[in-house]
Short mmCIF file of C-alpha atoms and ligand atoms in Angstrom, two decimals:
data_model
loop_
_atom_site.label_atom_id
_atom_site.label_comp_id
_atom_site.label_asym_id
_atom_site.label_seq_id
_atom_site.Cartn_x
_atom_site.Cartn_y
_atom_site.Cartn_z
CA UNK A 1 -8.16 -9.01 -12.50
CA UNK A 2 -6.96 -6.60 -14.75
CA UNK A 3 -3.11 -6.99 -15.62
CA UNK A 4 -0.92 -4.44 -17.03
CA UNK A 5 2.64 -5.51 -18.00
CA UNK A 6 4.82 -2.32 -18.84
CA UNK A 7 7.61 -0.39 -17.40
CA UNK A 8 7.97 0.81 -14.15
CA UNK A 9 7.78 4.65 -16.36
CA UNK A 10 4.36 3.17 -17.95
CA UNK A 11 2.86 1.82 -15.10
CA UNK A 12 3.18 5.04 -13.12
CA UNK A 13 1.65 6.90 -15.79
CA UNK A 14 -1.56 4.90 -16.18
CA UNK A 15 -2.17 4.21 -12.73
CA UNK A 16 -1.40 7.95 -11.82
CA UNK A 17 -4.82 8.37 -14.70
CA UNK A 18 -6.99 6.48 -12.00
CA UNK A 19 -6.51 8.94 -9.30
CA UNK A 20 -6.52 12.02 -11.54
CA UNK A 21 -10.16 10.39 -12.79
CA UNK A 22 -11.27 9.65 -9.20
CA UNK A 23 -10.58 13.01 -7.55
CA UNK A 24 -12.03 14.55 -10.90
CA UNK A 25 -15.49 12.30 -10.16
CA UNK A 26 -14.77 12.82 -6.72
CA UNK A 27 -12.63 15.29 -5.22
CA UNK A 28 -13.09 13.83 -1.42
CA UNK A 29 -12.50 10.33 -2.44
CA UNK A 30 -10.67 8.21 0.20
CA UNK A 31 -7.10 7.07 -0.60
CA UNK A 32 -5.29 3.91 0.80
CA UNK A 33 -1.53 3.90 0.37
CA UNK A 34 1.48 1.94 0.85
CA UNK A 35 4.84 2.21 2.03
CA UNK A 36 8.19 0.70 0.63
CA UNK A 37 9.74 0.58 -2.71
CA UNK A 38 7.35 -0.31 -5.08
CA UNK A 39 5.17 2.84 -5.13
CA UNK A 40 7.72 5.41 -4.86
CA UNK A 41 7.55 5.96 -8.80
CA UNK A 42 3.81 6.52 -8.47
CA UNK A 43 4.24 8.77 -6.08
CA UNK A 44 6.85 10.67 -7.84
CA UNK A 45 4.23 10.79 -10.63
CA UNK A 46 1.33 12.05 -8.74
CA UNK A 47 3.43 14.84 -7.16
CA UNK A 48 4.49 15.82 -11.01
CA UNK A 49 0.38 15.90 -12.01
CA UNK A 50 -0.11 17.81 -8.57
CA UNK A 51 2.57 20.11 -9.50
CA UNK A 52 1.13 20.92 -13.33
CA UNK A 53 -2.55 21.42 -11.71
CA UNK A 54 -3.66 17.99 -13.52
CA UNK A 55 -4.94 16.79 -9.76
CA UNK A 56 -5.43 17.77 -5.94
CA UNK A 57 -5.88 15.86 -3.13
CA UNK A 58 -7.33 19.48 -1.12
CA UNK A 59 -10.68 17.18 0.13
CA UNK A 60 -9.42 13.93 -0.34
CA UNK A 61 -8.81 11.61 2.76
CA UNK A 62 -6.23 8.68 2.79
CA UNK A 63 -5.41 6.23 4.98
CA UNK A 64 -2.04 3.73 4.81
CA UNK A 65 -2.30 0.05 5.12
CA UNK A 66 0.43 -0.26 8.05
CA UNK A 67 3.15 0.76 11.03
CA UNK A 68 5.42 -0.71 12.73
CA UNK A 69 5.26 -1.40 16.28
CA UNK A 70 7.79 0.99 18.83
CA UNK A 71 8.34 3.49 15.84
CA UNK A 72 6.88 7.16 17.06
CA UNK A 73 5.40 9.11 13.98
CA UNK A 74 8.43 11.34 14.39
CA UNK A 75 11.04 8.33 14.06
CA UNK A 76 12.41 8.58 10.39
CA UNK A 77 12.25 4.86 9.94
CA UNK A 78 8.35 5.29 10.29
CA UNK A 79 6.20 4.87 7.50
CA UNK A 80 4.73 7.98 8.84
CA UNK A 81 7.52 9.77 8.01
CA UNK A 82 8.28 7.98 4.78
CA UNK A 83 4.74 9.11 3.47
CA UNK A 84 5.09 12.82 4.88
CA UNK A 85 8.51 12.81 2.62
CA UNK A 86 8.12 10.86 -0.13
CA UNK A 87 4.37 12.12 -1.19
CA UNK A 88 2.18 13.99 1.96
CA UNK A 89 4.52 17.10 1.97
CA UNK A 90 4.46 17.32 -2.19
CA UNK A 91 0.85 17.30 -2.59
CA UNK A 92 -1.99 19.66 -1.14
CA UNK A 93 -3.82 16.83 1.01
CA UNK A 94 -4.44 18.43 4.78
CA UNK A 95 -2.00 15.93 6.79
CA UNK A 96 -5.03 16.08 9.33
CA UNK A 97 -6.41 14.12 6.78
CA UNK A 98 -3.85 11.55 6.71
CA UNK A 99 -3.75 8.77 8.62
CA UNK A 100 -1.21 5.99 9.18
CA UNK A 101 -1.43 3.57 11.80
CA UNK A 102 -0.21 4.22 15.33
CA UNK A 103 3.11 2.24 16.04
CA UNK A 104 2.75 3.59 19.33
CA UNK A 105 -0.71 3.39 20.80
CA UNK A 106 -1.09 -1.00 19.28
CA UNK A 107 -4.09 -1.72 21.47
CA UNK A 108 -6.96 -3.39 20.02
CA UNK A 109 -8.84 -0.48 20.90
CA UNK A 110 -6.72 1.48 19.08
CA UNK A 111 -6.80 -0.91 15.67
CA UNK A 112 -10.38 -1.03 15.81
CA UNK A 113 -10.52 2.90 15.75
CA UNK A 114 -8.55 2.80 12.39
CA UNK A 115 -11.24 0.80 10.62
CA UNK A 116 -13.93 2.46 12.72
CA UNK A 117 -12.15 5.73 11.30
CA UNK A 118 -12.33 4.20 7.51
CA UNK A 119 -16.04 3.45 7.92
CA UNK A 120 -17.04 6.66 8.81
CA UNK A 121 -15.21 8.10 6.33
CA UNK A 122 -17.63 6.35 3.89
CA UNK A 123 -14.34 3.06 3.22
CA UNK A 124 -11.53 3.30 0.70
CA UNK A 125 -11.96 4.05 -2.65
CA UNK A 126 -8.72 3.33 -4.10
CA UNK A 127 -6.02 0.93 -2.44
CA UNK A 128 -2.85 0.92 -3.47
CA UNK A 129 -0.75 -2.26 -2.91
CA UNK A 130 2.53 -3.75 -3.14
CA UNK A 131 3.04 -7.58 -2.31
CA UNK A 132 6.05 -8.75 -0.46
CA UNK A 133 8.02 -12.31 -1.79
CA UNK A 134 6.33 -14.31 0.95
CA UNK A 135 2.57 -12.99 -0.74
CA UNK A 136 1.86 -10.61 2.16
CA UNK A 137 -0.41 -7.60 1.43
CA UNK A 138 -0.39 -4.81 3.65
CA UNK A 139 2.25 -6.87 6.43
CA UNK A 140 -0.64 -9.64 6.57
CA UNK A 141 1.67 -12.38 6.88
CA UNK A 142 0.96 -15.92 5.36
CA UNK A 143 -1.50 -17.65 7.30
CA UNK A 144 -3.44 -14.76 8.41
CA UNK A 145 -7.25 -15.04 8.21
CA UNK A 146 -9.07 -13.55 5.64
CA UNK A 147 -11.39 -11.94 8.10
CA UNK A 148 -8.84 -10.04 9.18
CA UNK A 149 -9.41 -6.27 10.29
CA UNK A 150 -6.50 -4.12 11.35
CA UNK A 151 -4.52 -5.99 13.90
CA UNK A 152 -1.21 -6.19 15.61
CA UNK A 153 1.21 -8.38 13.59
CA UNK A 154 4.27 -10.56 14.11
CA UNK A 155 6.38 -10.09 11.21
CA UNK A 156 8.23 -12.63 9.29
CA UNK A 157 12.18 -13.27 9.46
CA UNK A 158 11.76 -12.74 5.37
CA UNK A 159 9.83 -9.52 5.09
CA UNK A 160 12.16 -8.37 8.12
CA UNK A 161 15.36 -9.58 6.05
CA UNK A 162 13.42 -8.25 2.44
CA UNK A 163 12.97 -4.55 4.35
CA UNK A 164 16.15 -4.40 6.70
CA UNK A 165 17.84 -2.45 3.47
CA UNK A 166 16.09 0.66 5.02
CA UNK A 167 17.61 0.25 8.50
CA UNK A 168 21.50 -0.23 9.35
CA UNK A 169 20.86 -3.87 10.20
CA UNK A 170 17.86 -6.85 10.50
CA UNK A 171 18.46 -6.29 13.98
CA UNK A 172 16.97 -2.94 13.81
CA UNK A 173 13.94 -3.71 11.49
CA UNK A 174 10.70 -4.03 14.37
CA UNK A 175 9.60 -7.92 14.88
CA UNK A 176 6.24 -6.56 15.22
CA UNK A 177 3.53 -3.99 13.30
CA UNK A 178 0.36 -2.85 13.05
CA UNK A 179 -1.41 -3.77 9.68
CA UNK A 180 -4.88 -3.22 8.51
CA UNK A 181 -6.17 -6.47 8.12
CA UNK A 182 -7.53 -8.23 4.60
CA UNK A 183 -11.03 -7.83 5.11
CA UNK A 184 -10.00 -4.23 5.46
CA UNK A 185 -8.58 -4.37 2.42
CA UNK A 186 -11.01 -6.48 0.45
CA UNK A 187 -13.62 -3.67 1.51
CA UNK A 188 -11.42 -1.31 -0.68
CA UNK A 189 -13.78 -0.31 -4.07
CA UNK A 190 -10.64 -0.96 -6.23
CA UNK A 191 -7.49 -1.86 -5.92
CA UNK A 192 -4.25 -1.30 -7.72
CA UNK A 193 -1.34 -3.46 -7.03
CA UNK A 194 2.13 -2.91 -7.82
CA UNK A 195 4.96 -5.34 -8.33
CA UNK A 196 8.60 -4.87 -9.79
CA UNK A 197 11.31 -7.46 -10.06
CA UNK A 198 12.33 -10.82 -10.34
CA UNK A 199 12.32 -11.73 -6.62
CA UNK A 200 8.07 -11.40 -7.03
CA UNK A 201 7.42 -13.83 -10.16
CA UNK A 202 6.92 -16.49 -8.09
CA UNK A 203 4.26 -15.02 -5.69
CA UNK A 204 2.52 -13.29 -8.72
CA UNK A 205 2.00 -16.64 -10.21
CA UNK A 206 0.81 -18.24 -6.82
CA UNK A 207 -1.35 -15.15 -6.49
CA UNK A 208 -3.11 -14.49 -10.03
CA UNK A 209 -3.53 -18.41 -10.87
CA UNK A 210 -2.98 -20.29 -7.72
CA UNK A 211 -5.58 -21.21 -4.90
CA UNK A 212 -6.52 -18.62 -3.05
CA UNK A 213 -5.43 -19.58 0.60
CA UNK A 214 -4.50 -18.27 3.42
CA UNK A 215 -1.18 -19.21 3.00
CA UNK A 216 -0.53 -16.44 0.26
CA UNK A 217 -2.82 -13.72 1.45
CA UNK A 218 -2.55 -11.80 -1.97
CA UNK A 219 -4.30 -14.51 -3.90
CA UNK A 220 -7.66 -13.04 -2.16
CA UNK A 221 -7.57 -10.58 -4.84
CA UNK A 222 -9.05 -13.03 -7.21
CA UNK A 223 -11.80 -12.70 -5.66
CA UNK A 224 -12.15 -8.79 -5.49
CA UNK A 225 -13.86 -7.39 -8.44
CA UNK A 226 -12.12 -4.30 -9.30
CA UNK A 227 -8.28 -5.40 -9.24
CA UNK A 228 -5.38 -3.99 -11.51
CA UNK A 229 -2.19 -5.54 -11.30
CA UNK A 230 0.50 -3.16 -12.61
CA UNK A 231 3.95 -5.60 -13.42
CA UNK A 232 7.07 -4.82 -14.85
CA UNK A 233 8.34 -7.48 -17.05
CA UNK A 234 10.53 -9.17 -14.47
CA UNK A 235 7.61 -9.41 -12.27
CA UNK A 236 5.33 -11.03 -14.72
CA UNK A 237 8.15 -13.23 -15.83
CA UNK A 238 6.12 -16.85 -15.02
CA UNK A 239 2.60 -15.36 -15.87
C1 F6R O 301 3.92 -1.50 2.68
C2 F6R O 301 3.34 -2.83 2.75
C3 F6R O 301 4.03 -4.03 2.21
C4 F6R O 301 4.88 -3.76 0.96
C5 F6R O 301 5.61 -5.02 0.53
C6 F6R O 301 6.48 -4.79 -0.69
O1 F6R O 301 3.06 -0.54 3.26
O2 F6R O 301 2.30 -2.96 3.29
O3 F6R O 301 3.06 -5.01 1.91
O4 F6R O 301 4.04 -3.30 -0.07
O5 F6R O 301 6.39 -5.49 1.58
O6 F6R O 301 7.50 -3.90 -0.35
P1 F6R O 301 8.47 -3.30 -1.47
O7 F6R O 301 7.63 -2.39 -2.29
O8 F6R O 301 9.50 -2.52 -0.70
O9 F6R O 301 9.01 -4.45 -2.24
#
């Protein structure tokens, strides 16, 4: 694991220099992205390097890590939508290109077409992720096996609580999504994950120098061999 400890500013900066190297080696590289706070200054970045012609995602493919269940692509609450308007509509990637779980269409049938989809698109170069307090990556819950491909989920009371700041109340936040699963994300090349404040020191310890278990499903990443953890001070507090 490689770990960065800067600003939020910094980190956005360097890690916006592996996609601008990526799509330069490869301009149809496959992206994996995530939803919720913690990338939004990345993605502001990227859209600035899109904007001065540093960058383009024209043949590039990506491919987010989750959705939640009942939640049509249309819904603004969707991640679908929050990836159309926080970085899809800024940036020159074909949205037929894009592709976001369906909180919709949850069979297993359906799950098993989203890695099926990844595969034949030759698997994710890049992943981004975030990690929520309880360790989750992607919204792979503690306790979730390893072997995990994308899969229907039960969410937690505390990543429900942690994201109900984006609905009017908990009550509104889904109980359920769909996620890809770890060994989806383990199959990633490389893998950047983000982490800001206080309220993740603790899992960033359990997950860079604790066991890796099941019970904090980011501490896989130990064993992934491209990994670069990007921290803000806060975050990296008990490191
Ligand atoms: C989002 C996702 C989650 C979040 C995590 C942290 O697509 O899969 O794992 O990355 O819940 O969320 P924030 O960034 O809002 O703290």
């Amino acid at each position: 694991m490689k770990i960065h400890v800067c600003s939020r500013e910094q980190a956005a900066e360097t890690a916006a220099e592996r996609y601008v190297e990526l799509l330069k080696r490869k301009p149809n590289a496959v992206l994996g992205f995530a939803t919720g706070s913690t990338p939004l200054s990345l993605y502001r970045e990227l859209i600035k390097r899109y904007q001065r012609g540093e960058l383009s995602f024209r043949q590039a493919t990506s491919f987010n890590l989750d959705e939640y269940v009942g939640l049509d692509s249309s819904d603004p609450q969707s991640y679908r939508s929050f990836m159309n308007k926080n970085l899809f509509e800024q940036i020159d990637i074909p949205l037929e290109r894009t592709f976001v779980p369906s909180g919709t269409n949850c069979s297993a049938e359906s799950a098993a077409e989203y890695d099926a989809k990844i595969q034949a698109a030759g698997g994710i170069d890049l992943q981004l992720l975030g990690v929520g307090r309880n360790g989750h990556i992607g919204f792979n819950e503690p306790g979730t096996s390893f072997d995990s491909l994308t899969h229907r989920v039960q969410l937690s009371r505390s990543t429900r609580e942690a994201n109900a700041r984006f609905f009017h109340s908990i009550e509104e936040v889904p109980s359920e999504a769909v996620s890809m699963g770890i060994k989806t994300v383990m199959n990633a090349r490389s893998i950047l994950l983000f982490a800001q404040g206080e309220e993740k020191a603790e899992v960033i310890q359990k997950a860079v120098y604790g066991p890796v278990t099941e019970d904090v499903p980011a501490s896989i990443l130990q064993l992934h061999p491209f990994v670069e953890l990007y921290l803000d001070p806060e975050a990296a507090k008990l490191l």
